[in-house]
Amino acid sequence: MAYTIVVKIGTSSLTQPDTGHLALSTLATLVETLTRLRREGHRVVLVSSGAVGVGRDRLGLTERPRAIALKQAVAAVGQGRLIRVYDDLFTSLQQPIAQVLLTRGDLVQRGGYVNAYNTFQQLLKLGVIPIVNENDTVAVDELRFGDNDTLSALVASLVEADWLFLLTDVDRLYSADPRFFPDAQPIHLVKHIGQLQEFQVQVGNSRSSWGTGGMVTKIEAARIATGSGVRTAIADGKRPENVEKILGGEAIGTQFEPQSRPVNSRRHWIANVLVPAGKLYLDPGAVRAIREGGKSLLAAGVTRVEGEFHPHDAVRLCDGGDREIARGLVNYSSAEMEKIRGSRSEQIPEILGYAGAETVVHRDNLVISIN
Ligand code: GLU
């Protein structure tokens, strides 16, 4: 069976910890593995970090750059170098590659999202392995993916992948960081993300815990990917050949089972690509109507409005306990919402002085959140 496979590898796996130079043998094994998978007929996408790390090494900087402009400059140096190395290695195996640099801003416009989808389809049809990274040089804070774990999950969902492999500096997920807690329990299979609570997984809340991207972002990536129907595995970045073994059925790393009912592409885009600009708090009746009845949100069910947003922005819908129950595209601005919250739909024209949409969030633009 031919799969669509997304493999994400982090800077810590691609570079040597002591010198910061490229880990050439790991890179070579990765390239050989992905090329073999291509030859077997699979469609392969690589999401590779390393632009900042390689740029830093190239420029002889001893510290990781912190200032944004410097980081963006260093990434510009490193990205070219990184792709050059990949192209040399893949070319020696006659495998064509492509560089795809994305920012969240490219995908938040529905047109941009569909365009990126078409480009990936075309590249995969041509037998090319696209190598994706965030376009660090131009990405601005609010429109960044921020980490390549999230980016890889969004790409996996965009290309409708069967598998997402997150290759990192631990061999699998543990109940706590195994470097500090020797009795941390390994986790082999996660049937649904909620199960992580049962396993009492302590991921910490800092980005830097558990390697550069951190386990927090890996689990978030697994949540996004499995929610879009993509089976996800966390495995050792120093052994890229394990990707083939996992595909062959070996129980290596941690695997997350996909949700049986993947959301459609538009809903996935609303829930995971768009950055919510505000929050609407709902009364219990509205929460029930949305969760259980699959209904649209009406102004009458909104008790409180938070944030500044415009019509068609994404917003979070929360219950009284501040728990997110859904996300959706709102039909009114935050200023309008303040005026109409709690009112019946037929009162809206009178309150605003003009007729607006009947619903605050139409059910077609609403996605229930997975908690
Ligand atoms: N885009 C960054 C880079 O190439 C990596 C982000 C991450 O490590 O998640 O250096």
GROMACS .gro file of C-alpha atoms and ligand atoms in nm:
model
  381
    1MET     CA    1   0.000   0.000   0.000
    2ALA     CA    2   0.134   0.344  -0.094
    3TYR     CA    3   0.119   0.600   0.185
    4THR     CA    4   0.163   0.975   0.205
    5ILE     CA    5   0.428   1.023   0.471
    6VAL     CA    6   0.547   1.342   0.642
    7VAL     CA    7   0.874   1.317   0.834
    8LYS     CA    8   0.980   1.602   1.065
    9ILE     CA    9   1.334   1.621   1.195
   10GLY     CA   10   1.459   1.872   1.450
   11THR     CA   11   1.781   2.069   1.480
   12SER     CA   12   1.900   1.856   1.772
   13SER     CA   13   1.898   1.546   1.550
   14LEU     CA   14   2.057   1.719   1.250
   15THR     CA   15   2.350   1.879   1.431
   16GLN     CA   16   2.621   1.753   1.662
   17PRO     CA   17   2.561   1.866   2.019
   18ASP     CA   18   2.925   1.951   2.095
   19THR     CA   19   3.027   2.138   1.778
   20GLY     CA   20   2.698   2.244   1.618
   21HIS     CA   21   2.825   2.104   1.286
   22LEU     CA   22   2.588   1.895   1.075
   23ALA     CA   23   2.542   1.534   1.186
   24LEU     CA   24   2.637   1.396   0.845
   25SER     CA   25   2.575   1.027   0.908
   26THR     CA   26   2.224   1.099   1.042
   27LEU     CA   27   2.152   1.318   0.741
   28ALA     CA   28   2.278   1.050   0.504
   29THR     CA   29   2.065   0.780   0.668
   30LEU     CA   30   1.763   1.011   0.654
   31VAL     CA   31   1.819   1.077   0.285
   32GLU     CA   32   1.866   0.706   0.207
   33THR     CA   33   1.556   0.612   0.404
   34LEU     CA   34   1.333   0.872   0.239
   35THR     CA   35   1.464   0.786  -0.106
   36ARG     CA   36   1.390   0.416  -0.048
   37LEU     CA   37   1.037   0.503   0.063
   38ARG     CA   38   0.992   0.708  -0.255
   39ARG     CA   39   1.114   0.417  -0.468
   40GLU     CA   40   0.861   0.191  -0.299
   41GLY     CA   41   0.591   0.424  -0.426
   42HIS     CA   42   0.517   0.626  -0.113
   43ARG     CA   43   0.466   1.002  -0.133
   44VAL     CA   44   0.717   1.168   0.098
   45VAL     CA   45   0.742   1.518   0.249
   46LEU     CA   46   1.031   1.620   0.476
   47VAL     CA   47   0.987   1.901   0.728
   48SER     CA   48   1.337   1.998   0.832
   49SER     CA   49   1.449   2.245   1.096
   50GLY     CA   50   1.808   2.356   1.113
   51ALA     CA   51   1.812   2.692   0.931
   52VAL     CA   52   1.908   2.885   1.243
   53GLY     CA   53   2.145   2.612   1.371
   54VAL     CA   54   2.327   2.573   1.038
   55GLY     CA   55   2.345   2.951   0.986
   56ARG     CA   56   2.492   2.994   1.328
   57ASP     CA   57   2.756   2.730   1.255
   58ARG     CA   58   2.833   2.885   0.915
   59LEU     CA   59   2.886   3.229   1.071
   60GLY     CA   60   3.081   3.093   1.368
   61LEU     CA   61   2.837   3.240   1.623
   62THR     CA   62   2.885   3.080   1.961
   63GLU     CA   63   2.544   3.169   2.102
   64ARG     CA   64   2.195   3.104   1.974
   65PRO     CA   65   2.075   3.441   1.835
   66ARG     CA   66   1.796   3.595   2.038
   67ALA     CA   67   1.722   3.929   1.867
   68ILE     CA   68   1.457   3.868   1.601
   69ALA     CA   69   1.636   4.045   1.314
   70LEU     CA   70   1.960   3.859   1.384
   71LYS     CA   71   1.779   3.527   1.404
   72GLN     CA   72   1.603   3.597   1.075
   73ALA     CA   73   1.935   3.692   0.914
   74VAL     CA   74   2.104   3.380   1.047
   75ALA     CA   75   1.815   3.164   0.921
   76ALA     CA   76   1.859   3.316   0.573
   77VAL     CA   77   2.224   3.207   0.576
   78GLY     CA   78   2.145   2.861   0.711
   79GLN     CA   79   1.843   2.772   0.497
   80GLY     CA   80   2.039   2.802   0.172
   81ARG     CA   81   2.322   2.597   0.312
   82LEU     CA   82   2.085   2.332   0.449
   83ILE     CA   83   1.905   2.287   0.118
   84ARG     CA   84   2.239   2.273  -0.063
   85VAL     CA   85   2.346   1.981   0.160
   86TYR     CA   86   2.011   1.803   0.113
   87ASP     CA   87   2.022   1.855  -0.262
   88ASP     CA   88   2.375   1.714  -0.284
   89LEU     CA   89   2.281   1.406  -0.083
   90PHE     CA   90   1.948   1.341  -0.258
   91THR     CA   91   2.101   1.411  -0.600
   92SER     CA   92   2.362   1.142  -0.545
   93LEU     CA   93   2.067   0.903  -0.523
   94GLN     CA   94   1.891   1.068  -0.821
   95GLN     CA   95   1.606   1.189  -0.603
   96PRO     CA   96   1.471   1.536  -0.693
   97ILE     CA   97   1.374   1.767  -0.407
   98ALA     CA   98   1.201   2.104  -0.371
   99GLN     CA   99   1.228   2.378  -0.114
  100VAL     CA  100   0.896   2.495   0.032
  101LEU     CA  101   0.909   2.782   0.281
  102LEU     CA  102   0.583   2.866   0.454
  103THR     CA  103   0.451   3.108   0.713
  104ARG     CA  104   0.116   3.084   0.887
  105GLY     CA  105   0.025   3.403   0.704
  106ASP     CA  106   0.045   3.214   0.374
  107LEU     CA  107  -0.214   2.967   0.495
  108VAL     CA  108  -0.461   3.184   0.688
  109GLN     CA  109  -0.605   3.316   0.364
  110ARG     CA  110  -0.824   3.033   0.241
  111GLY     CA  111  -0.694   3.096  -0.114
  112GLY     CA  112  -0.334   3.060   0.000
  113TYR     CA  113  -0.418   2.735   0.177
  114VAL     CA  114  -0.581   2.586  -0.131
  115ASN     CA  115  -0.290   2.708  -0.343
  116ALA     CA  116  -0.036   2.541  -0.115
  117TYR     CA  117  -0.245   2.222  -0.132
  118ASN     CA  118  -0.233   2.226  -0.512
  119THR     CA  119   0.141   2.288  -0.520
  120PHE     CA  120   0.210   1.997  -0.283
  121GLN     CA  121  -0.013   1.770  -0.492
  122GLN     CA  122   0.179   1.866  -0.803
  123LEU     CA  123   0.520   1.812  -0.640
  124LEU     CA  124   0.418   1.472  -0.508
  125LYS     CA  125   0.279   1.375  -0.847
  126LEU     CA  126   0.617   1.463  -0.998
  127GLY     CA  127   0.785   1.224  -0.754
  128VAL     CA  128   0.966   1.510  -0.581
  129ILE     CA  129   1.037   1.515  -0.206
  130PRO     CA  130   0.937   1.865  -0.086
  131ILE     CA  131   1.156   1.989   0.200
  132VAL     CA  132   0.954   2.228   0.413
  133ASN     CA  133   1.059   2.481   0.674
  134GLU     CA  134   0.907   2.791   0.821
  135ASN     CA  135   1.009   3.097   0.622
  136ASP     CA  136   1.196   3.228   0.925
  137THR     CA  137   1.341   3.526   0.742
  138VAL     CA  138   1.006   3.696   0.687
  139ALA     CA  139   0.773   3.537   0.944
  140VAL     CA  140   0.640   3.791   1.193
  141ASP     CA  141   0.542   3.695   1.541
  142GLU     CA  142   0.166   3.672   1.525
  143LEU     CA  143   0.177   3.487   1.195
  144ARG     CA  144   0.447   3.235   1.280
  145PHE     CA  145   0.396   2.865   1.332
  146GLY     CA  146   0.664   2.913   1.597
  147ASP     CA  147   0.786   2.559   1.590
  148ASN     CA  148   0.825   2.296   1.324
  149ASP     CA  149   0.625   2.036   1.518
  150THR     CA  150   0.310   2.242   1.464
  151LEU     CA  151   0.415   2.321   1.108
  152SER     CA  152   0.464   1.951   1.030
  153ALA     CA  153   0.121   1.862   1.170
  154LEU     CA  154  -0.042   2.131   0.957
  155VAL     CA  155   0.150   2.014   0.651
  156ALA     CA  156   0.052   1.651   0.723
  157SER     CA  157  -0.308   1.757   0.739
  158LEU     CA  158  -0.276   1.978   0.429
  159VAL     CA  159  -0.137   1.694   0.216
  160GLU     CA  160  -0.385   1.447   0.371
  161ALA     CA  161  -0.102   1.229   0.497
  162ASP     CA  162  -0.144   0.879   0.634
  163TRP     CA  163   0.157   0.913   0.865
  164LEU     CA  164   0.346   1.189   1.048
  165PHE     CA  165   0.682   1.099   1.202
  166LEU     CA  166   0.825   1.341   1.459
  167LEU     CA  167   1.194   1.253   1.483
  168THR     CA  168   1.346   1.398   1.795
  169ASP     CA  169   1.609   1.362   2.067
  170VAL     CA  170   1.415   1.114   2.280
  171ASP     CA  171   1.327   0.767   2.151
  172ARG     CA  172   0.962   0.787   2.258
  173LEU     CA  173   0.721   0.961   2.490
  174TYR     CA  174   0.763   0.889   2.863
  175SER     CA  175   0.542   0.971   3.158
  176ALA     CA  176   0.809   1.230   3.257
  177ASP     CA  177   1.144   1.349   3.122
  178PRO     CA  178   1.358   1.031   3.138
  179ARG     CA  179   1.679   1.233   3.168
  180PHE     CA  180   1.574   1.360   3.509
  181PHE     CA  181   1.327   1.092   3.624
  182PRO     CA  182   1.482   0.746   3.582
  183ASP     CA  183   1.158   0.568   3.669
  184ALA     CA  184   0.963   0.749   3.396
  185GLN     CA  185   0.740   0.499   3.213
  186PRO     CA  186   0.767   0.460   2.835
  187ILE     CA  187   0.442   0.500   2.643
  188HIS     CA  188   0.404   0.289   2.329
  189LEU     CA  189   0.054   0.358   2.209
  190VAL     CA  190  -0.183   0.649   2.261
  191LYS     CA  191  -0.533   0.568   2.140
  192HIS     CA  192  -0.659   0.923   2.184
  193ILE     CA  193  -0.495   1.237   2.321
  194GLY     CA  194  -0.720   1.240   2.630
  195GLN     CA  195  -0.546   0.920   2.737
  196LEU     CA  196  -0.231   1.116   2.818
  197GLN     CA  197  -0.404   1.233   3.134
  198GLU     CA  198  -0.461   0.870   3.236
  199PHE     CA  199  -0.090   0.804   3.182
  200GLN     CA  200  -0.023   1.113   3.395
  201VAL     CA  201   0.223   1.243   3.140
  202GLN     CA  202   0.421   1.538   3.276
  203VAL     CA  203   0.547   1.736   2.982
  204GLY     CA  204   0.629   2.051   3.172
  205ASN     CA  205   0.521   2.379   3.026
  206SER     CA  206   0.850   2.517   2.910
  207ARG     CA  207   0.942   2.501   2.545
  208SER     CA  208   1.292   2.388   2.634
  209SER     CA  209   1.187   2.086   2.835
  210TRP     CA  210   1.260   1.765   2.651
  211GLY     CA  211   1.476   1.887   2.368
  212THR     CA  212   1.453   2.202   2.164
  213GLY     CA  213   1.093   2.188   2.045
  214GLY     CA  214   0.982   2.029   2.370
  215MET     CA  215   0.729   1.752   2.424
  216VAL     CA  216   0.449   2.006   2.462
  217THR     CA  217   0.470   2.100   2.095
  218LYS     CA  218   0.501   1.732   1.992
  219ILE     CA  219   0.182   1.643   2.174
  220GLU     CA  220   0.008   1.947   2.029
  221ALA     CA  221   0.129   1.834   1.685
  222ALA     CA  222  -0.003   1.483   1.751
  223ARG     CA  223  -0.338   1.634   1.857
  224ILE     CA  224  -0.369   1.835   1.535
  225ALA     CA  225  -0.251   1.551   1.311
  226THR     CA  226  -0.456   1.269   1.466
  227GLY     CA  227  -0.758   1.501   1.468
  228SER     CA  228  -0.717   1.526   1.091
  229GLY     CA  229  -0.692   1.148   1.053
  230VAL     CA  230  -0.309   1.126   1.042
  231ARG     CA  231  -0.140   0.846   1.240
  232THR     CA  232   0.150   1.005   1.429
  233ALA     CA  233   0.472   0.858   1.568
  234ILE     CA  234   0.741   1.009   1.792
  235ALA     CA  235   1.075   0.836   1.734
  236ASP     CA  236   1.450   0.873   1.773
  237GLY     CA  237   1.596   1.132   1.535
  238LYS     CA  238   1.936   0.965   1.537
  239ARG     CA  239   1.781   0.656   1.375
  240PRO     CA  240   1.580   0.777   1.076
  241GLU     CA  241   1.580   0.419   0.941
  242ASN     CA  242   1.325   0.341   1.214
  243VAL     CA  243   1.062   0.512   0.999
  244GLU     CA  244   1.067   0.207   0.770
  245LYS     CA  245   1.054  -0.032   1.064
  246ILE     CA  246   0.754   0.146   1.211
  247LEU     CA  247   0.580   0.136   0.873
  248GLY     CA  248   0.660  -0.236   0.870
  249GLY     CA  249   0.466  -0.278   1.193
  250GLU     CA  250   0.742  -0.274   1.456
  251ALA     CA  251   0.646  -0.120   1.790
  252ILE     CA  252   0.918   0.145   1.802
  253GLY     CA  253   0.870   0.490   1.952
  254THR     CA  254   0.528   0.618   2.055
  255GLN     CA  255   0.236   0.592   1.818
  256PHE     CA  256  -0.080   0.800   1.830
  257GLU     CA  257  -0.385   0.649   1.662
  258PRO     CA  258  -0.577   0.878   1.425
  259GLN     CA  259  -0.930   0.986   1.499
  260SER     CA  260  -1.167   0.767   1.305
  261ARG     CA  261  -1.362   1.060   1.165
  262PRO     CA  262  -1.116   1.310   1.020
  263VAL     CA  263  -1.251   1.664   0.993
  264ASN     CA  264  -1.278   1.806   0.644
  265SER     CA  265  -1.012   2.040   0.514
  266ARG     CA  266  -1.207   2.360   0.572
  267ARG     CA  267  -1.288   2.271   0.933
  268HIS     CA  268  -0.927   2.173   0.994
  269TRP     CA  269  -0.821   2.512   0.856
  270ILE     CA  270  -1.058   2.694   1.093
  271ALA     CA  271  -0.953   2.491   1.397
  272ASN     CA  272  -0.579   2.469   1.350
  273VAL     CA  273  -0.445   2.716   1.096
  274LEU     CA  274  -0.630   3.033   1.190
  275VAL     CA  275  -0.520   3.220   1.502
  276PRO     CA  276  -0.825   3.305   1.717
  277ALA     CA  277  -0.863   3.680   1.763
  278GLY     CA  278  -1.105   3.666   2.057
  279LYS     CA  279  -1.335   3.466   2.278
  280LEU     CA  280  -1.709   3.435   2.317
  281TYR     CA  281  -1.842   3.294   2.645
  282LEU     CA  282  -2.161   3.093   2.610
  283ASP     CA  283  -2.445   3.004   2.842
  284PRO     CA  284  -2.505   2.633   2.916
  285GLY     CA  285  -2.794   2.611   2.668
  286ALA     CA  286  -2.577   2.736   2.381
  287VAL     CA  287  -2.295   2.500   2.484
  288ARG     CA  288  -2.534   2.207   2.468
  289ALA     CA  289  -2.689   2.317   2.138
  290ILE     CA  290  -2.344   2.334   1.979
  291ARG     CA  291  -2.189   2.025   2.131
  292GLU     CA  292  -2.483   1.791   2.116
  293GLY     CA  293  -2.718   1.945   1.865
  294GLY     CA  294  -2.466   2.053   1.599
  295LYS     CA  295  -2.643   2.392   1.594
  296SER     CA  296  -2.521   2.738   1.493
  297LEU     CA  297  -2.437   2.991   1.764
  298LEU     CA  298  -2.696   3.266   1.812
  299ALA     CA  299  -2.644   3.601   1.987
  300ALA     CA  300  -2.884   3.497   2.265
  301GLY     CA  301  -2.639   3.235   2.389
  302VAL     CA  302  -2.341   3.470   2.422
  303THR     CA  303  -2.280   3.603   2.774
  304ARG     CA  304  -1.943   3.777   2.741
  305VAL     CA  305  -1.708   3.896   2.466
  306GLU     CA  306  -1.331   3.914   2.490
  307GLY     CA  307  -1.070   4.048   2.245
  308GLU     CA  308  -1.094   4.263   1.936
  309PHE     CA  309  -1.207   4.097   1.618
  310HIS     CA  310  -1.365   4.165   1.281
  311PRO     CA  311  -1.635   3.975   1.095
  312HIS     CA  312  -1.498   3.643   0.955
  313ASP     CA  313  -1.213   3.627   1.210
  314ALA     CA  314  -1.169   3.304   1.402
  315VAL     CA  315  -1.282   3.306   1.767
  316ARG     CA  316  -1.284   3.059   2.053
  317LEU     CA  317  -1.619   2.960   2.200
  318CYS     CA  318  -1.587   2.888   2.573
  319ASP     CA  319  -1.819   2.769   2.846
  320GLY     CA  320  -1.863   2.955   3.176
  321GLY     CA  321  -1.560   2.773   3.318
  322ASP     CA  322  -1.334   2.915   3.042
  323ARG     CA  323  -1.307   2.575   2.876
  324GLU     CA  324  -1.283   2.596   2.497
  325ILE     CA  325  -1.564   2.395   2.343
  326ALA     CA  326  -1.537   2.503   1.980
  327ARG     CA  327  -1.382   2.745   1.733
  328GLY     CA  328  -1.551   2.923   1.451
  329LEU     CA  329  -1.566   3.213   1.209
  330VAL     CA  330  -1.767   3.495   1.362
  331ASN     CA  331  -2.017   3.699   1.159
  332TYR     CA  332  -1.991   4.016   1.371
  333SER     CA  333  -1.710   4.238   1.502
  334SER     CA  334  -1.630   4.248   1.874
  335ALA     CA  335  -1.792   4.593   1.898
  336GLU     CA  336  -2.113   4.462   1.741
  337MET     CA  337  -2.103   4.151   1.960
  338GLU     CA  338  -2.091   4.368   2.272
  339LYS     CA  339  -2.419   4.528   2.164
  340ILE     CA  340  -2.608   4.217   2.057
  341ARG     CA  341  -2.492   3.953   2.307
  342GLY     CA  342  -2.782   3.800   2.494
  343SER     CA  343  -3.036   3.931   2.243
  344ARG     CA  344  -3.272   3.738   2.019
  345SER     CA  345  -3.178   3.730   1.649
  346GLU     CA  346  -3.486   3.927   1.544
  347GLN     CA  347  -3.382   4.217   1.772
  348ILE     CA  348  -3.043   4.256   1.599
  349PRO     CA  349  -3.155   4.495   1.317
  350GLU     CA  350  -3.311   4.725   1.572
  351ILE     CA  351  -3.007   4.721   1.805
  352LEU     CA  352  -2.748   4.773   1.534
  353GLY     CA  353  -2.959   4.982   1.298
  354TYR     CA  354  -2.893   4.741   1.011
  355ALA     CA  355  -2.966   4.379   0.934
  356GLY     CA  356  -2.677   4.145   0.997
  357ALA     CA  357  -2.637   3.770   0.977
  358GLU     CA  358  -2.892   3.560   1.160
  359THR     CA  359  -2.626   3.357   1.334
  360VAL     CA  360  -2.316   3.469   1.525
  361VAL     CA  361  -2.125   3.160   1.409
  362HIS     CA  362  -2.290   2.946   1.144
  363ARG     CA  363  -2.263   2.573   1.204
  364ASP     CA  364  -2.075   2.526   0.873
  365ASN     CA  365  -1.802   2.751   1.013
  366LEU     CA  366  -1.789   2.588   1.354
  367VAL     CA  367  -1.557   2.311   1.475
  368ILE     CA  368  -1.591   2.130   1.808
  369SER     CA  369  -1.259   2.131   1.996
  370ILE     CA  370  -1.100   1.807   2.111
  371ASN     CA  371  -1.009   1.824   2.480
  372GLU     N1  372   1.246   2.696   1.160
  372GLU     C1  373   1.349   2.679   1.259
  372GLU     C2  374   1.484   2.650   1.194
  372GLU     O1  375   1.489   2.604   1.084
  372GLU     C3  376   1.321   2.565   1.352
  372GLU     C4  377   1.201   2.573   1.439
  372GLU     C5  378   1.195   2.451   1.532
  372GLU     O2  379   1.301   2.402   1.570
  372GLU     O3  380   1.087   2.404   1.564
  372GLU     O4  381   1.587   2.672   1.255
   0.00000   0.00000   0.00000
